[in-house]
Short mmCIF file of C-alpha atoms in Angstrom, two decimals:
data_model
loop_
_atom_site.label_atom_id
_atom_site.label_comp_id
_atom_site.label_asym_id
_atom_site.label_seq_id
_atom_site.Cartn_x
_atom_site.Cartn_y
_atom_site.Cartn_z
CA MET A 1 -26.40 -24.83 13.00
CA PRO A 2 -29.66 -24.83 10.99
CA VAL A 3 -30.04 -27.21 8.08
CA GLU A 4 -29.94 -25.84 4.56
CA GLN A 5 -31.60 -27.00 1.37
CA THR A 6 -29.25 -28.42 -1.24
CA ARG A 7 -29.39 -30.08 -4.67
CA THR A 8 -31.69 -32.96 -5.58
CA PRO A 9 -29.98 -36.35 -5.27
CA GLY A 10 -29.72 -38.52 -8.35
CA PRO A 11 -31.13 -42.04 -8.82
CA GLY A 12 -29.40 -45.07 -7.34
CA TRP A 13 -31.31 -45.61 -4.12
CA ARG A 14 -30.72 -48.94 -2.42
CA ALA A 15 -33.50 -51.54 -2.51
CA ASP A 16 -34.21 -51.08 1.21
CA GLU A 17 -34.58 -47.29 1.08
CA LEU A 18 -37.65 -45.09 1.02
CA PHE A 19 -37.12 -43.88 -2.54
CA ALA A 20 -35.93 -47.15 -4.11
CA GLY A 21 -36.86 -47.49 -7.77
CA LEU A 22 -37.37 -43.78 -8.41
CA THR A 23 -35.59 -41.75 -11.06
CA SER A 24 -34.50 -38.14 -10.62
CA GLY A 25 -37.58 -37.01 -12.52
CA GLN A 26 -39.88 -39.04 -10.30
CA PHE A 27 -38.18 -37.66 -7.21
CA SER A 28 -39.01 -34.18 -8.46
CA CYS A 29 -42.64 -35.30 -8.32
CA VAL A 30 -42.06 -36.48 -4.73
CA ARG A 31 -40.74 -33.04 -3.85
CA SER A 32 -43.93 -31.49 -5.17
CA CYS A 33 -46.51 -34.02 -3.93
CA LEU A 34 -44.95 -34.89 -0.56
CA ARG A 35 -43.13 -31.60 0.06
CA ALA A 36 -39.85 -33.49 0.26
CA GLU A 37 -36.83 -31.35 1.12
CA VAL A 38 -33.18 -32.34 0.79
CA VAL A 39 -31.03 -30.91 3.59
CA ASP A 40 -27.33 -30.88 4.41
CA ILE A 41 -26.49 -31.44 8.07
CA GLU A 42 -23.47 -30.88 10.28
CA ARG A 43 -22.47 -32.72 13.44
CA HIS A 44 -24.71 -31.83 16.42
CA ASP A 45 -27.46 -30.36 14.18
CA ARG A 46 -30.99 -31.21 15.29
CA VAL A 47 -32.32 -32.65 12.07
CA LEU A 48 -35.82 -33.23 13.43
CA GLN A 49 -37.52 -32.73 16.79
CA ARG A 50 -40.92 -34.05 17.79
CA THR A 51 -42.10 -30.95 19.62
CA SER A 52 -41.61 -28.71 16.58
CA VAL A 53 -42.66 -30.72 13.50
CA PRO A 54 -44.40 -33.93 14.59
CA SER A 55 -45.82 -34.66 11.13
CA MET A 56 -42.42 -34.80 9.42
CA ILE A 57 -40.47 -37.98 8.74
CA GLY A 58 -37.10 -38.41 7.11
CA VAL A 59 -34.60 -40.77 5.58
CA LEU A 60 -30.83 -40.42 5.94
CA ILE A 61 -28.91 -40.56 2.66
CA ALA A 62 -25.43 -39.73 4.02
CA GLY A 63 -23.76 -39.70 7.44
CA THR A 64 -24.97 -40.95 10.82
CA ALA A 65 -27.56 -39.55 13.25
CA LEU A 66 -28.83 -40.39 16.74
CA ASP A 67 -32.48 -40.89 17.66
CA THR A 68 -32.61 -39.67 21.26
CA GLN A 69 -35.41 -39.60 23.82
CA ILE A 70 -35.49 -36.65 26.21
CA ARG A 71 -37.33 -37.41 29.43
CA GLU A 72 -39.25 -34.94 31.59
CA ASP A 73 -36.35 -34.75 34.10
CA GLY A 74 -33.98 -33.69 31.30
CA SER A 75 -32.11 -37.00 31.05
CA THR A 76 -31.63 -38.54 27.61
CA SER A 77 -31.29 -42.04 26.23
CA LEU A 78 -30.22 -43.30 22.82
CA VAL A 79 -33.13 -45.09 21.12
CA ASP A 80 -31.58 -45.82 17.73
CA VAL A 81 -28.53 -45.12 15.60
CA VAL A 82 -29.72 -43.88 12.20
CA GLU A 83 -27.50 -44.77 9.26
CA VAL A 84 -27.72 -44.43 5.49
CA GLY A 85 -31.11 -45.56 4.20
CA ASP A 86 -32.75 -45.57 7.63
CA LEU A 87 -36.11 -43.99 8.35
CA PHE A 88 -36.61 -41.62 11.28
CA GLY A 89 -39.49 -39.68 12.82
CA ASP A 90 -42.10 -42.33 11.95
CA GLY A 91 -44.57 -43.04 14.74
CA TRP A 92 -43.79 -39.85 16.65
CA ASP A 93 -47.39 -38.63 16.32
CA SER A 94 -48.56 -41.55 18.44
CA LEU A 95 -46.17 -40.87 21.34
CA SER A 96 -47.69 -39.84 24.67
CA GLU A 97 -47.58 -36.24 25.78
CA GLY A 98 -44.41 -35.25 27.61
CA THR A 99 -42.21 -37.54 25.52
CA ASN A 100 -39.73 -35.57 23.44
CA ARG A 101 -37.68 -37.12 20.65
CA ALA A 102 -34.93 -35.57 18.57
CA ILE A 103 -32.73 -36.67 15.69
CA VAL A 104 -29.23 -35.27 16.22
CA ALA A 105 -26.49 -35.56 13.60
CA ALA A 106 -23.49 -37.60 14.77
CA SER A 107 -21.51 -36.66 11.65
CA PRO A 108 -21.86 -34.40 8.60
CA GLY A 109 -24.38 -35.84 6.17
CA ARG A 110 -27.56 -35.37 4.20
CA ALA A 111 -31.21 -36.22 4.80
CA ILE A 112 -34.56 -35.97 3.06
CA LEU A 113 -37.53 -34.70 5.07
CA LEU A 114 -41.16 -35.00 3.95
CA ASP A 115 -44.68 -34.53 5.24
CA SER A 116 -45.98 -37.87 6.55
CA HIS A 117 -49.60 -36.68 6.34
CA ARG A 118 -49.24 -36.04 2.61
CA LEU A 119 -47.63 -39.46 2.22
CA ILE A 120 -50.79 -41.09 3.59
CA HIS A 121 -53.48 -38.65 2.48
CA GLY A 122 -51.84 -37.08 -0.57
CA ASP A 123 -52.98 -36.79 -4.17
CA SER A 124 -54.55 -40.11 -5.19
CA GLY A 125 -53.75 -39.31 -8.82
CA CYS A 126 -49.99 -39.27 -8.21
CA SER A 127 -48.41 -42.35 -9.80
CA VAL A 128 -45.23 -42.09 -7.70
CA ARG A 129 -46.81 -41.93 -4.24
CA PRO A 130 -47.92 -45.63 -4.18
CA VAL A 131 -44.29 -46.67 -4.82
CA VAL A 132 -43.09 -44.51 -1.91
CA VAL A 133 -45.86 -45.85 0.35
CA GLU A 134 -44.84 -49.45 -0.44
CA ASN A 135 -41.20 -48.60 0.25
CA PHE A 136 -42.25 -46.85 3.46
CA LEU A 137 -43.96 -49.98 4.79
CA ARG A 138 -40.86 -52.03 3.96
CA CYS A 139 -38.63 -49.52 5.76
CA VAL A 140 -40.91 -49.54 8.82
CA MET A 141 -40.71 -53.35 9.02
CA LYS A 142 -36.92 -53.22 8.75
CA LYS A 143 -36.75 -50.61 11.51
CA HIS A 144 -39.11 -52.65 13.69
CA HIS A 145 -36.74 -55.62 13.38
CA ARG A 146 -33.77 -53.41 14.27
CA LEU A 147 -35.49 -52.05 17.37
CA ARG A 148 -36.43 -55.57 18.46
CA GLU A 149 -32.73 -56.48 18.22
CA HIS A 150 -31.91 -53.47 20.38
CA PHE A 151 -34.47 -54.55 22.98
CA ASP A 152 -32.91 -58.01 23.06
CA LEU A 153 -29.50 -56.40 23.46
CA VAL A 154 -30.32 -54.18 26.45
CA THR A 155 -32.16 -56.98 28.26
CA ARG A 156 -29.05 -59.17 28.39
CA ARG A 157 -28.14 -59.81 32.02
CA SER A 158 -24.51 -58.68 32.07
CA LEU A 159 -22.59 -55.85 30.46
CA ARG A 160 -20.15 -58.41 28.99
CA GLU A 161 -23.06 -60.10 27.20
CA ARG A 162 -24.36 -56.77 25.88
CA LEU A 163 -20.94 -55.72 24.60
CA SER A 164 -20.27 -59.12 23.03
CA SER A 165 -23.63 -59.16 21.26
CA PHE A 166 -23.17 -55.60 20.04
CA LEU A 167 -19.66 -56.15 18.68
CA LEU A 168 -20.51 -59.47 17.05
CA GLY A 169 -23.60 -57.98 15.45
CA ALA A 170 -21.55 -55.11 14.04
CA ALA A 171 -18.95 -57.55 12.68
CA GLU A 172 -21.55 -59.77 11.05
CA ARG A 173 -23.31 -56.86 9.39
CA ASN A 174 -20.00 -55.64 7.95
CA GLY A 175 -18.88 -59.13 6.97
CA TYR A 176 -15.52 -58.67 8.72
CA ARG A 177 -14.12 -58.98 12.22
CA GLN A 178 -12.37 -55.61 11.86
CA PHE A 179 -14.67 -52.60 11.69
CA THR A 180 -15.40 -49.09 12.92
CA ILE A 181 -18.49 -47.98 14.83
CA PRO A 182 -19.95 -44.51 14.13
CA ILE A 183 -20.61 -43.47 17.74
CA SER A 184 -18.56 -42.31 20.71
CA ARG A 185 -17.91 -44.31 23.87
CA ALA A 186 -20.51 -42.24 25.76
CA GLU A 187 -23.08 -42.88 23.02
CA LEU A 188 -22.24 -46.58 23.06
CA ALA A 189 -22.84 -46.66 26.81
CA SER A 190 -26.21 -44.97 26.36
CA PHE A 191 -27.12 -47.43 23.59
CA LEU A 192 -26.29 -50.35 25.90
CA ASN A 193 -28.10 -48.75 28.87
CA ALA A 194 -24.86 -48.76 30.86
CA ASP A 195 -22.44 -46.42 32.58
CA ARG A 196 -19.66 -45.03 30.38
CA THR A 197 -16.93 -45.86 32.91
CA ALA A 198 -18.24 -49.41 33.24
CA VAL A 199 -18.22 -49.84 29.44
CA SER A 200 -14.62 -48.62 29.16
CA ARG A 201 -13.56 -50.88 32.03
CA GLU A 202 -15.26 -53.94 30.52
CA LEU A 203 -13.75 -53.28 27.09
CA ALA A 204 -10.31 -53.10 28.71
CA ARG A 205 -10.91 -56.43 30.44
CA MET A 206 -11.99 -58.03 27.17
CA ARG A 207 -8.82 -56.70 25.55
CA ASP A 208 -6.67 -58.03 28.41
CA GLU A 209 -8.29 -61.44 27.94
CA SER A 210 -7.33 -61.29 24.24
CA LEU A 211 -10.96 -61.40 23.11
CA ILE A 212 -10.76 -58.11 21.21
CA SER A 213 -8.39 -55.30 20.35
CA PHE A 214 -9.39 -51.72 19.67
CA HIS A 215 -8.18 -48.22 19.02
CA ARG A 216 -10.76 -45.52 19.64
CA ASN A 217 -13.80 -46.55 17.56
CA SER A 218 -12.01 -49.24 15.54
CA PHE A 219 -12.35 -52.83 16.75
CA ALA A 220 -10.95 -56.24 15.83
CA LEU A 221 -12.51 -59.41 17.20
CA HIS A 222 -10.39 -62.45 18.11
CA ASP A 223 -11.82 -65.12 20.42
CA LEU A 224 -15.11 -63.39 21.19
CA ILE A 225 -18.15 -65.66 21.62
CA ARG A 226 -21.83 -64.86 21.33
CA PRO A 227 -24.00 -65.19 24.44
CA GLY A 228 -26.74 -67.76 23.73
CA ASN A 229 -30.41 -67.22 24.46
CA ASN A 230 -30.31 -70.18 26.85
CA GLY A 231 -27.67 -68.55 29.00
CA HIS A 232 -24.79 -70.43 27.37
CA SER A 233 -22.31 -69.06 24.88
CA GLU A 234 -22.20 -69.80 21.18
CA ALA A 235 -19.21 -69.55 18.88
CA THR A 236 -19.40 -66.59 16.51
CA ALA A 237 -19.80 -67.13 12.79
CA ALA A 238 -18.38 -63.75 11.72
CA ARG A 239 -16.32 -64.11 8.58
CA SER A 240 -12.67 -63.20 8.15
CA GLY A 241 -12.03 -60.18 5.99
CA PRO A 242 -9.23 -58.07 4.52
CA GLY A 243 -6.73 -57.10 7.18
CA TYR A 244 -7.89 -59.79 9.61
CA ALA A 245 -5.66 -62.68 10.57
CA THR A 246 -6.47 -65.39 13.08
CA ARG A 247 -4.58 -64.66 16.26
CA PRO A 248 -2.16 -67.59 16.88
CA GLY A 249 -2.05 -67.33 20.67
CA LYS A 250 -2.46 -65.18 23.74
CA THR A 251 -0.67 -61.86 23.73
CA SER A 252 0.29 -59.55 26.53
CA ARG A 253 -1.61 -56.37 27.27
CA HIS A 254 1.37 -54.32 26.13
CA SER A 255 1.67 -56.03 22.75
CA GLU A 256 -2.11 -55.93 22.28
CA GLN A 257 -2.18 -52.18 22.79
CA ALA A 258 0.72 -51.74 20.41
CA GLN A 259 -1.20 -53.48 17.66
CA SER A 260 -2.83 -50.76 15.55
CA VAL A 261 -6.38 -51.46 14.48
CA GLN A 262 -7.19 -49.59 11.29
CA PRO A 263 -10.75 -49.32 9.98
CA THR A 264 -11.02 -51.36 6.76
CA CYS A 265 -14.70 -51.23 5.94
CA ARG A 266 -17.76 -49.06 6.08
CA GLN A 267 -19.27 -47.90 9.35
CA SER A 268 -21.16 -50.61 11.15
CA ARG A 269 -24.88 -50.87 11.63
CA LEU A 270 -25.64 -51.05 15.35
CA GLY A 271 -27.74 -53.81 16.65
CA GLY A 272 -30.65 -51.73 17.81
#
């Protein structure tokens, strides 16, 4: 389904977003100077694709999207999970020929697209553009850190280590040990550079060992430990939150499955 233009968003951008500090009136200037366009998106929409509009970049202001790489043989891999406030499409101009990237909506949402060339080489007399450029550099640094975390994640030796690091990172970013992830099991497997069946099997083992419990995309962490960089494990420092109680002892697989895990907080940021 093609994206459609919708109303201008009001002020209230977060401090780590591309348009932080701008009022509605100033954003109207951004629309004119940078050709910014607000679009509504539905699940599975291709919000942006490198082969069609390489000079465009965007920021997600609602929903979740997937930054996917499409290789020459047709296979795909998940590069990043784009959530509210995240930048996407930056750096695509520098990619080598034959590398195709696409931003695909994982849920209904909204995004802002703008011309990256006008952001860099636009009207020098515009008083708003320097603010957006400063925010842009801050967003790029934040994304660079996130991608470095993802690289560290996928280079862990075992699937258990990758899953543990991913789940603990999601819990710490939410502030609770009970949370919901915004991607499917197949997308999680792609993000971890693993086979979907192997991921499902390992999650079941972790549940049977009373390390976690889960229902679909909702997870609760119990005795999970973080793999250390030196090959040893470290105790997690994730905080308790509403709806989380310390598990008093080992439970059977049957009772663990019967325990309903309800999402109690916002969607997690993935560690990539």
